[in-house]
Amino acid sequence: MKVLVLNSGSSSIKYQLFDMRDESVLAAGSIEQIGEPGSHLSHALPSPQGGMSKTVRDLPIADHRQGFALIASVLKESGALADTGELRGIGHRVVHGGEQFKEPARVTPEVLGAIRGLIPLAPLHNPANLLGMEVAMESAPSVPQVAVFDTAFHQSIPSHAYRYAIPKKLYEAHHVRRYGFHGTSHRYVTKKGAEFLKKPLDSLNLISLHLGNGASAAAIHQGRCIDTSMGLTPLEGLIMGTRCGDLDPAIIFYLERETGLSSAAIESILNKESGLKGICGVNDMRTVGELAKAGNPEAQLAISMYCYRIKKYIGAYHAVLGELDGVIFTGGIGENADFIRAECCENLAHLGLEMDNRKNRGRQEGCFALESRASRVKILVIPTNEELEIAEQTVACLGG
Ligand code: AMP
């Protein structure tokens, strides 16, 4: 049973083809710079030596329609998929599902209309996700399509955690509330965490830390999300590669008055020039780590601020969860940066978290545990796999 997962951006389409009998990846790749000079296709297939072997081809790709046709033709050429009729379904990543979508949804004209209605909440992402769905439906009309929303996992958050303390009419008329993102990743790693701990997910209280270029924390109570750090948009919460995270909102009005910058210019600064990049000039945590090690004080400050913010969220979520069974690190930084994990968990023995530094430094494949014998709380590294989660949810939505 084959499932294709598509993540359509404004000038790119990422794809992964799974055989859901054993969840193996049959092919994966991306089309980048659609409609621009330099458009190209990267296509990777499982290599007999293990891992994936990738080829890159420069090709003119005028639009998403041509992009989808190209993906279908390379999948056929490589023998991964004879034709789209072989697909059980196509799963689409959709960033914003608002309050309507608490679960994945089979794509219908009504569902497309509802996603279109949510464009004001995600003006950069939802239009590109919609385009991907429309093109895939036109090109493979007999294949069922499923929309999987980044926000859906957080729809279990209660109102005292999702409402902002602003006039009620702004929530009612303009839907201003916390939605949260990275839901597909938080859902996947908490599920894997329960498997790793050999306990039912609905018996576990977990804090999930997705630390990639974007970053968010989620508090999971007996398997259900009860709070998360991203808000109406992905700007709130943890410090990220280029996003500021939590901020006094009055800073925006102060900057407007003092600098004469427009609100759009300030929005762009807070999204693209802030976070690690704003503090030390670079947003890639590997480089920040190297600079800090070489004695660069700005990089050292960036790491201290980054970990301090995470620690505050661990403390806050521990308080709202009461009992805490485990903390999960995932995402490029969470999975790979031992120095970040160590600093985030430093001096938290009073909360029951004690890291074994030797285990933390040893990189292992798959899931692994970092806590010491004395630790009451498990500390886990769990590699995320959002594409596989989308494929699993696609199958589940289509009835197994
Ligand atoms: P993601 O968005 O999940 O792909 O994560 C990207 C982030 O992970 C970037 O900041 C990378 O620098 C960071 N990252 C990836 N590998 C490492 C590593 N070995 N050490 C530190 N950071 C890493």
mmCIF file of C-alpha atoms in Angstrom, residues 42-340:
data_model
loop_
_atom_site.group_PDB
_atom_site.id
_atom_site.type_symbol
_atom_site.label_atom_id
_atom_site.label_comp_id
_atom_site.label_asym_id
_atom_site.label_seq_id
_atom_site.Cartn_x
_atom_site.Cartn_y
_atom_site.Cartn_z
ATOM 1 C CA SER A 42 16.420 16.496 -6.176
ATOM 2 C CA HIS A 43 15.336 12.897 -6.150
ATOM 3 C CA ALA A 44 16.574 10.245 -3.722
ATOM 4 C CA LEU A 45 16.116 6.501 -3.767
ATOM 5 C CA PRO A 46 17.083 3.861 -1.175
ATOM 6 C CA SER A 47 20.635 2.789 -1.866
ATOM 7 C CA PRO A 48 21.683 -0.868 -1.666
ATOM 8 C CA GLN A 49 24.416 0.196 0.829
ATOM 9 C CA GLY A 50 21.770 1.685 3.153
ATOM 10 C CA GLY A 51 20.599 5.295 3.384
ATOM 11 C CA MET A 52 19.377 7.195 0.329
ATOM 12 C CA SER A 53 21.281 8.135 -2.824
ATOM 13 C CA LYS A 54 20.394 11.482 -4.322
ATOM 14 C CA THR A 55 20.537 12.937 -7.817
ATOM 15 C CA VAL A 56 19.945 16.585 -8.694
ATOM 16 C CA ARG A 57 18.703 17.774 -12.086
ATOM 17 C CA ASP A 58 18.424 21.392 -13.246
ATOM 18 C CA LEU A 59 15.194 21.736 -15.208
ATOM 19 C CA PRO A 60 12.868 24.552 -16.158
ATOM 20 C CA ILE A 61 9.773 24.108 -13.941
ATOM 21 C CA ALA A 62 7.232 26.810 -14.702
ATOM 22 C CA ASP A 63 4.587 26.118 -12.077
ATOM 23 C CA HIS A 64 3.289 23.657 -9.469
ATOM 24 C CA ARG A 65 1.272 21.762 -12.124
ATOM 25 C CA GLN A 66 4.442 21.010 -14.068
ATOM 26 C CA GLY A 67 6.171 20.221 -10.773
ATOM 27 C CA PHE A 68 3.598 17.577 -9.842
ATOM 28 C CA ALA A 69 3.819 16.024 -13.336
ATOM 29 C CA LEU A 70 7.596 15.867 -12.945
ATOM 30 C CA ILE A 71 7.323 14.137 -9.563
ATOM 31 C CA ALA A 72 4.929 11.539 -11.055
ATOM 32 C CA SER A 73 7.300 10.978 -13.978
ATOM 33 C CA VAL A 74 10.493 10.536 -11.860
ATOM 34 C CA LEU A 75 8.639 8.161 -9.539
ATOM 35 C CA LYS A 76 7.641 6.134 -12.593
ATOM 36 C CA GLU A 77 11.082 6.330 -14.242
ATOM 37 C CA SER A 78 12.761 5.083 -11.048
ATOM 38 C CA GLY A 79 10.303 2.199 -10.689
ATOM 39 C CA ALA A 80 8.998 3.455 -7.328
ATOM 40 C CA LEU A 81 5.443 4.035 -8.594
ATOM 41 C CA ALA A 82 4.118 2.666 -11.898
ATOM 42 C CA ASP A 83 1.357 5.260 -11.954
ATOM 43 C CA THR A 84 -0.674 7.336 -9.532
ATOM 44 C CA GLY A 85 -3.470 4.718 -9.623
ATOM 45 C CA GLU A 86 -1.217 2.600 -7.376
ATOM 46 C CA LEU A 87 -1.565 5.132 -4.542
ATOM 47 C CA ARG A 88 -3.817 4.446 -1.545
ATOM 48 C CA GLY A 89 -3.818 8.175 -0.961
ATOM 49 C CA ILE A 90 -1.941 11.468 -1.085
ATOM 50 C CA GLY A 91 -1.360 13.198 2.261
ATOM 51 C CA HIS A 92 -0.849 16.963 2.237
ATOM 52 C CA ARG A 93 0.793 19.011 4.948
ATOM 53 C CA VAL A 94 -1.422 22.004 5.710
ATOM 54 C CA VAL A 95 -0.096 24.595 8.128
ATOM 55 C CA HIS A 96 -3.292 26.157 9.496
ATOM 56 C CA GLY A 97 -6.525 24.333 10.234
ATOM 57 C CA GLY A 98 -7.959 27.016 12.535
ATOM 58 C CA GLU A 99 -10.617 25.811 14.978
ATOM 59 C CA GLN A 100 -12.449 23.777 12.328
ATOM 60 C CA PHE A 101 -9.918 21.006 11.853
ATOM 61 C CA LYS A 102 -9.215 18.915 14.932
ATOM 62 C CA GLU A 103 -8.357 15.831 12.836
ATOM 63 C CA PRO A 104 -7.042 15.153 9.321
ATOM 64 C CA ALA A 105 -9.712 15.664 6.653
ATOM 65 C CA ARG A 106 -10.435 13.992 3.320
ATOM 66 C CA VAL A 107 -10.000 16.773 0.751
ATOM 67 C CA THR A 108 -13.323 17.836 -0.789
ATOM 68 C CA PRO A 109 -14.390 21.136 -2.360
ATOM 69 C CA GLU A 110 -15.860 22.111 1.075
ATOM 70 C CA VAL A 111 -12.574 21.328 2.853
ATOM 71 C CA LEU A 112 -10.645 23.357 0.247
ATOM 72 C CA GLY A 113 -13.085 26.228 0.831
ATOM 73 C CA ALA A 114 -12.574 26.049 4.613
ATOM 74 C CA ILE A 115 -8.764 26.049 4.203
ATOM 75 C CA ARG A 116 -9.108 29.033 1.854
ATOM 76 C CA GLY A 117 -11.144 30.807 4.545
ATOM 77 C CA LEU A 118 -8.187 30.400 6.933
ATOM 78 C CA ILE A 119 -5.731 32.241 4.653
ATOM 79 C CA PRO A 120 -5.798 35.405 6.806
ATOM 80 C CA LEU A 121 -4.385 33.315 9.693
ATOM 81 C CA ALA A 122 -1.562 31.833 7.559
ATOM 82 C CA PRO A 123 -1.168 34.121 4.534
ATOM 83 C CA LEU A 124 2.236 32.707 3.545
ATOM 84 C CA HIS A 125 1.512 29.011 3.954
ATOM 85 C CA ASN A 126 -2.144 28.114 3.363
ATOM 86 C CA PRO A 127 -2.271 29.461 -0.251
ATOM 87 C CA ALA A 128 0.746 27.333 -1.229
ATOM 88 C CA ASN A 129 -0.683 24.262 0.561
ATOM 89 C CA LEU A 130 -3.994 24.808 -1.301
ATOM 90 C CA LEU A 131 -2.232 25.089 -4.632
ATOM 91 C CA GLY A 132 -0.507 21.753 -3.983
ATOM 92 C CA MET A 133 -3.835 20.077 -3.172
ATOM 93 C CA GLU A 134 -5.605 21.544 -6.204
ATOM 94 C CA VAL A 135 -2.846 20.480 -8.588
ATOM 95 C CA ALA A 136 -2.656 16.967 -7.098
ATOM 96 C CA MET A 137 -6.458 16.564 -7.333
ATOM 97 C CA GLU A 138 -6.479 17.695 -10.947
ATOM 98 C CA SER A 139 -3.529 15.496 -11.894
ATOM 99 C CA ALA A 140 -4.617 12.375 -9.963
ATOM 100 C CA PRO A 141 -8.421 12.711 -9.696
ATOM 101 C CA SER A 142 -9.046 9.095 -8.738
ATOM 102 C CA VAL A 143 -6.614 9.138 -5.774
ATOM 103 C CA PRO A 144 -8.109 10.122 -2.382
ATOM 104 C CA GLN A 145 -6.375 13.130 -0.866
ATOM 105 C CA VAL A 146 -6.079 13.964 2.814
ATOM 106 C CA ALA A 147 -5.180 17.268 4.491
ATOM 107 C CA VAL A 148 -3.118 16.883 7.682
ATOM 108 C CA PHE A 149 -2.952 20.068 9.762
ATOM 109 C CA ASP A 150 -0.009 21.352 11.817
ATOM 110 C CA THR A 151 -2.467 22.912 14.255
ATOM 111 C CA ALA A 152 -4.816 19.925 14.784
ATOM 112 C CA PHE A 153 -2.913 18.236 17.627
ATOM 113 C CA HIS A 154 -3.221 21.414 19.695
ATOM 114 C CA GLN A 155 -7.003 21.661 19.378
ATOM 115 C CA SER A 156 -7.335 19.805 22.700
ATOM 116 C CA ILE A 157 -5.835 22.824 24.537
ATOM 117 C CA PRO A 158 -8.419 24.223 26.995
ATOM 118 C CA SER A 159 -9.682 27.809 26.673
ATOM 119 C CA HIS A 160 -7.792 29.072 29.736
ATOM 120 C CA ALA A 161 -4.582 28.211 27.848
ATOM 121 C CA TYR A 162 -5.575 29.191 24.300
ATOM 122 C CA ARG A 163 -7.314 32.524 24.954
ATOM 123 C CA TYR A 164 -5.313 35.756 25.182
ATOM 124 C CA ALA A 165 -6.350 38.349 27.769
ATOM 125 C CA ILE A 166 -7.635 40.814 25.180
ATOM 126 C CA PRO A 167 -11.223 41.895 24.410
ATOM 127 C CA LYS A 168 -13.482 38.922 23.752
ATOM 128 C CA LYS A 169 -14.696 40.350 20.441
ATOM 129 C CA LEU A 170 -11.192 40.053 18.969
ATOM 130 C CA TYR A 171 -11.433 36.328 19.568
ATOM 131 C CA GLU A 172 -15.013 36.070 18.307
ATOM 132 C CA ALA A 173 -14.691 38.274 15.235
ATOM 133 C CA HIS A 174 -11.032 37.792 14.312
ATOM 134 C CA HIS A 175 -10.239 34.360 15.795
ATOM 135 C CA VAL A 176 -7.324 35.706 17.851
ATOM 136 C CA ARG A 177 -6.245 32.804 20.067
ATOM 137 C CA ARG A 178 -3.383 30.354 20.513
ATOM 138 C CA TYR A 179 -3.341 27.681 17.790
ATOM 139 C CA GLY A 180 0.174 26.251 18.029
ATOM 140 C CA PHE A 181 2.171 24.580 15.239
ATOM 141 C CA HIS A 182 4.536 21.594 14.759
ATOM 142 C CA GLY A 183 1.544 19.478 15.862
ATOM 143 C CA THR A 184 2.435 16.640 13.504
ATOM 144 C CA SER A 185 5.915 16.417 15.021
ATOM 145 C CA HIS A 186 4.710 16.690 18.648
ATOM 146 C CA ARG A 187 2.124 13.979 17.959
ATOM 147 C CA TYR A 188 4.695 11.669 16.335
ATOM 148 C CA VAL A 189 7.370 11.971 19.040
ATOM 149 C CA THR A 190 4.929 11.592 21.940
ATOM 150 C CA LYS A 191 3.537 8.435 20.310
ATOM 151 C CA LYS A 192 7.088 7.111 19.818
ATOM 152 C CA GLY A 193 7.963 8.162 23.388
ATOM 153 C CA ALA A 194 5.116 6.015 24.741
ATOM 154 C CA GLU A 195 6.293 3.069 22.592
ATOM 155 C CA PHE A 196 9.865 3.546 23.836
ATOM 156 C CA LEU A 197 8.728 3.690 27.473
ATOM 157 C CA LYS A 198 6.386 0.718 26.856
ATOM 158 C CA LYS A 199 3.463 2.573 28.446
ATOM 159 C CA PRO A 200 0.087 3.605 27.012
ATOM 160 C CA LEU A 201 0.240 7.206 25.778
ATOM 161 C CA ASP A 202 -2.934 8.064 27.694
ATOM 162 C CA SER A 203 -1.134 7.245 30.946
ATOM 163 C CA LEU A 204 1.765 9.636 30.310
ATOM 164 C CA ASN A 205 2.486 13.296 31.029
ATOM 165 C CA LEU A 206 5.211 14.602 28.715
ATOM 166 C CA ILE A 207 6.909 17.803 27.651
ATOM 167 C CA SER A 208 7.824 17.705 23.975
ATOM 168 C CA LEU A 209 10.533 20.105 22.764
ATOM 169 C CA HIS A 210 10.718 20.441 18.975
ATOM 170 C CA LEU A 211 13.974 22.355 18.465
ATOM 171 C CA GLY A 212 14.706 22.932 14.782
ATOM 172 C CA ASN A 213 15.050 26.149 12.842
ATOM 173 C CA GLY A 214 11.563 26.824 14.185
ATOM 174 C CA ALA A 215 11.055 25.681 17.790
ATOM 175 C CA SER A 216 8.142 24.969 20.078
ATOM 176 C CA ALA A 217 7.296 23.232 23.351
ATOM 177 C CA ALA A 218 4.126 21.284 24.095
ATOM 178 C CA ALA A 219 2.656 20.041 27.378
ATOM 179 C CA ILE A 220 1.000 16.652 26.930
ATOM 180 C CA HIS A 221 -1.373 15.462 29.666
ATOM 181 C CA GLN A 222 -2.332 11.790 29.419
ATOM 182 C CA GLY A 223 -1.580 11.856 25.708
ATOM 183 C CA ARG A 224 -3.474 15.078 24.913
ATOM 184 C CA CYS A 225 -1.899 18.448 24.290
ATOM 185 C CA ILE A 226 -2.923 20.991 26.980
ATOM 186 C CA ASP A 227 -0.575 23.854 26.101
ATOM 187 C CA THR A 228 2.012 24.871 23.540
ATOM 188 C CA SER A 229 4.430 27.752 23.137
ATOM 189 C CA MET A 230 3.567 28.958 19.607
ATOM 190 C CA GLY A 231 0.476 31.118 19.416
ATOM 191 C CA LEU A 232 -1.719 32.727 16.759
ATOM 192 C CA THR A 233 1.405 32.473 14.594
ATOM 193 C CA PRO A 234 4.719 30.598 14.934
ATOM 194 C CA LEU A 235 6.388 33.758 16.291
ATOM 195 C CA GLU A 236 5.534 33.231 19.977
ATOM 196 C CA GLY A 237 7.388 31.104 22.495
ATOM 197 C CA LEU A 238 10.916 29.749 22.319
ATOM 198 C CA ILE A 239 13.858 31.574 20.737
ATOM 199 C CA MET A 240 14.319 30.241 17.186
ATOM 200 C CA GLY A 241 16.827 30.521 14.339
ATOM 201 C CA THR A 242 15.508 33.890 13.162
ATOM 202 C CA ARG A 243 12.286 34.378 15.204
ATOM 203 C CA CYS A 244 12.270 36.221 18.517
ATOM 204 C CA GLY A 245 9.727 34.100 20.426
ATOM 205 C CA ASP A 246 8.127 35.688 23.521
ATOM 206 C CA LEU A 247 8.293 39.458 23.573
ATOM 207 C CA ASP A 248 6.622 42.400 25.320
ATOM 208 C CA PRO A 249 4.039 43.394 22.644
ATOM 209 C CA ALA A 250 4.619 47.060 23.502
ATOM 210 C CA ILE A 251 8.098 46.753 21.931
ATOM 211 C CA ILE A 252 6.406 46.827 18.516
ATOM 212 C CA PHE A 253 4.650 50.150 19.183
ATOM 213 C CA TYR A 254 7.780 51.582 20.785
ATOM 214 C CA LEU A 255 9.842 50.654 17.697
ATOM 215 C CA GLU A 256 7.205 52.112 15.363
ATOM 216 C CA ARG A 257 7.387 55.426 17.229
ATOM 217 C CA GLU A 258 11.153 55.530 17.727
ATOM 218 C CA THR A 259 12.396 54.218 14.366
ATOM 219 C CA GLY A 260 9.571 55.149 11.987
ATOM 220 C CA LEU A 261 9.602 51.574 10.677
ATOM 221 C CA SER A 262 6.269 50.259 9.378
ATOM 222 C CA SER A 263 4.536 47.399 11.191
ATOM 223 C CA ALA A 264 5.327 45.184 8.158
ATOM 224 C CA ALA A 265 9.040 46.013 8.473
ATOM 225 C CA ILE A 266 8.988 45.247 12.211
ATOM 226 C CA GLU A 267 7.108 41.988 11.552
ATOM 227 C CA SER A 268 9.826 41.016 9.105
ATOM 228 C CA ILE A 269 12.586 41.868 11.639
ATOM 229 C CA LEU A 270 10.905 39.775 14.347
ATOM 230 C CA ASN A 271 10.450 36.804 11.978
ATOM 231 C CA LYS A 272 13.599 36.926 9.862
ATOM 232 C CA GLU A 273 16.296 38.936 11.648
ATOM 233 C CA SER A 274 15.774 38.001 15.290
ATOM 234 C CA GLY A 275 16.295 34.853 17.387
ATOM 235 C CA LEU A 276 19.814 33.396 17.292
ATOM 236 C CA LYS A 277 20.583 35.499 14.216
ATOM 237 C CA GLY A 278 19.550 38.692 15.961
ATOM 238 C CA ILE A 279 21.655 37.935 19.043
ATOM 239 C CA CYS A 280 24.872 36.688 17.435
ATOM 240 C CA GLY A 281 24.546 37.138 13.663
ATOM 241 C CA VAL A 282 24.050 33.484 12.648
ATOM 242 C CA ASN A 283 20.979 31.279 12.836
ATOM 243 C CA ASP A 284 22.522 27.834 12.328
ATOM 244 C CA MET A 285 23.040 26.234 15.748
ATOM 245 C CA ARG A 286 26.118 24.304 14.553
ATOM 246 C CA THR A 287 27.876 27.598 13.760
ATOM 247 C CA VAL A 288 26.587 29.223 16.960
ATOM 248 C CA GLY A 289 28.033 26.280 18.917
ATOM 249 C CA GLU A 290 31.420 26.548 17.165
ATOM 250 C CA LEU A 291 31.607 30.307 17.716
ATOM 251 C CA ALA A 292 30.685 29.908 21.397
ATOM 252 C CA LYS A 293 33.364 27.248 21.845
ATOM 253 C CA ALA A 294 35.926 29.572 20.282
ATOM 254 C CA GLY A 295 35.048 32.191 22.917
ATOM 255 C CA ASN A 296 32.654 34.471 20.984
ATOM 256 C CA PRO A 297 30.642 36.238 23.747
ATOM 257 C CA GLU A 298 27.613 36.952 21.529
ATOM 258 C CA ALA A 299 27.299 33.287 20.542
ATOM 259 C CA GLN A 300 27.688 32.314 24.218
ATOM 260 C CA LEU A 301 24.912 34.753 25.118
ATOM 261 C CA ALA A 302 22.693 33.376 22.316
ATOM 262 C CA ILE A 303 23.058 29.838 23.730
ATOM 263 C CA SER A 304 22.409 31.004 27.302
ATOM 264 C CA MET A 305 19.270 32.892 26.235
ATOM 265 C CA TYR A 306 18.067 29.992 24.070
ATOM 266 C CA CYS A 307 18.415 27.424 26.876
ATOM 267 C CA TYR A 308 17.105 29.781 29.590
ATOM 268 C CA ARG A 309 13.863 30.252 27.608
ATOM 269 C CA ILE A 310 13.464 26.477 27.194
ATOM 270 C CA LYS A 311 14.113 25.942 30.899
ATOM 271 C CA LYS A 312 11.356 28.446 31.767
ATOM 272 C CA TYR A 313 8.905 26.478 29.609
ATOM 273 C CA ILE A 314 9.976 23.173 31.204
ATOM 274 C CA GLY A 315 9.254 24.715 34.624
ATOM 275 C CA ALA A 316 5.902 26.203 33.534
ATOM 276 C CA TYR A 317 4.700 23.014 31.863
ATOM 277 C CA HIS A 318 5.891 20.886 34.774
ATOM 278 C CA ALA A 319 3.705 23.081 37.018
ATOM 279 C CA VAL A 320 0.590 22.711 34.848
ATOM 280 C CA LEU A 321 1.099 18.981 34.288
ATOM 281 C CA GLY A 322 1.725 18.156 37.945
ATOM 282 C CA GLU A 323 3.292 14.736 37.530
ATOM 283 C CA LEU A 324 5.873 14.611 34.724
ATOM 284 C CA ASP A 325 6.959 11.310 33.163
ATOM 285 C CA GLY A 326 9.305 12.517 30.452
ATOM 286 C CA VAL A 327 10.880 15.330 28.462
ATOM 287 C CA ILE A 328 11.421 14.684 24.756
ATOM 288 C CA PHE A 329 14.005 16.456 22.605
ATOM 289 C CA THR A 330 13.474 16.431 18.833
ATOM 290 C CA GLY A 331 14.177 18.502 15.683
ATOM 291 C CA GLY A 332 17.637 19.203 14.204
ATOM 292 C CA ILE A 333 18.889 20.849 17.408
ATOM 293 C CA GLY A 334 17.024 18.627 19.889
ATOM 294 C CA GLU A 335 18.281 15.462 18.175
ATOM 295 C CA ASN A 336 21.885 16.552 17.599
ATOM 296 C CA ALA A 337 23.038 19.355 19.896
ATOM 297 C CA ASP A 338 24.113 17.660 23.146
ATOM 298 C CA PHE A 339 25.415 20.969 24.567
ATOM 299 C CA ILE A 340 21.926 22.502 24.234
#
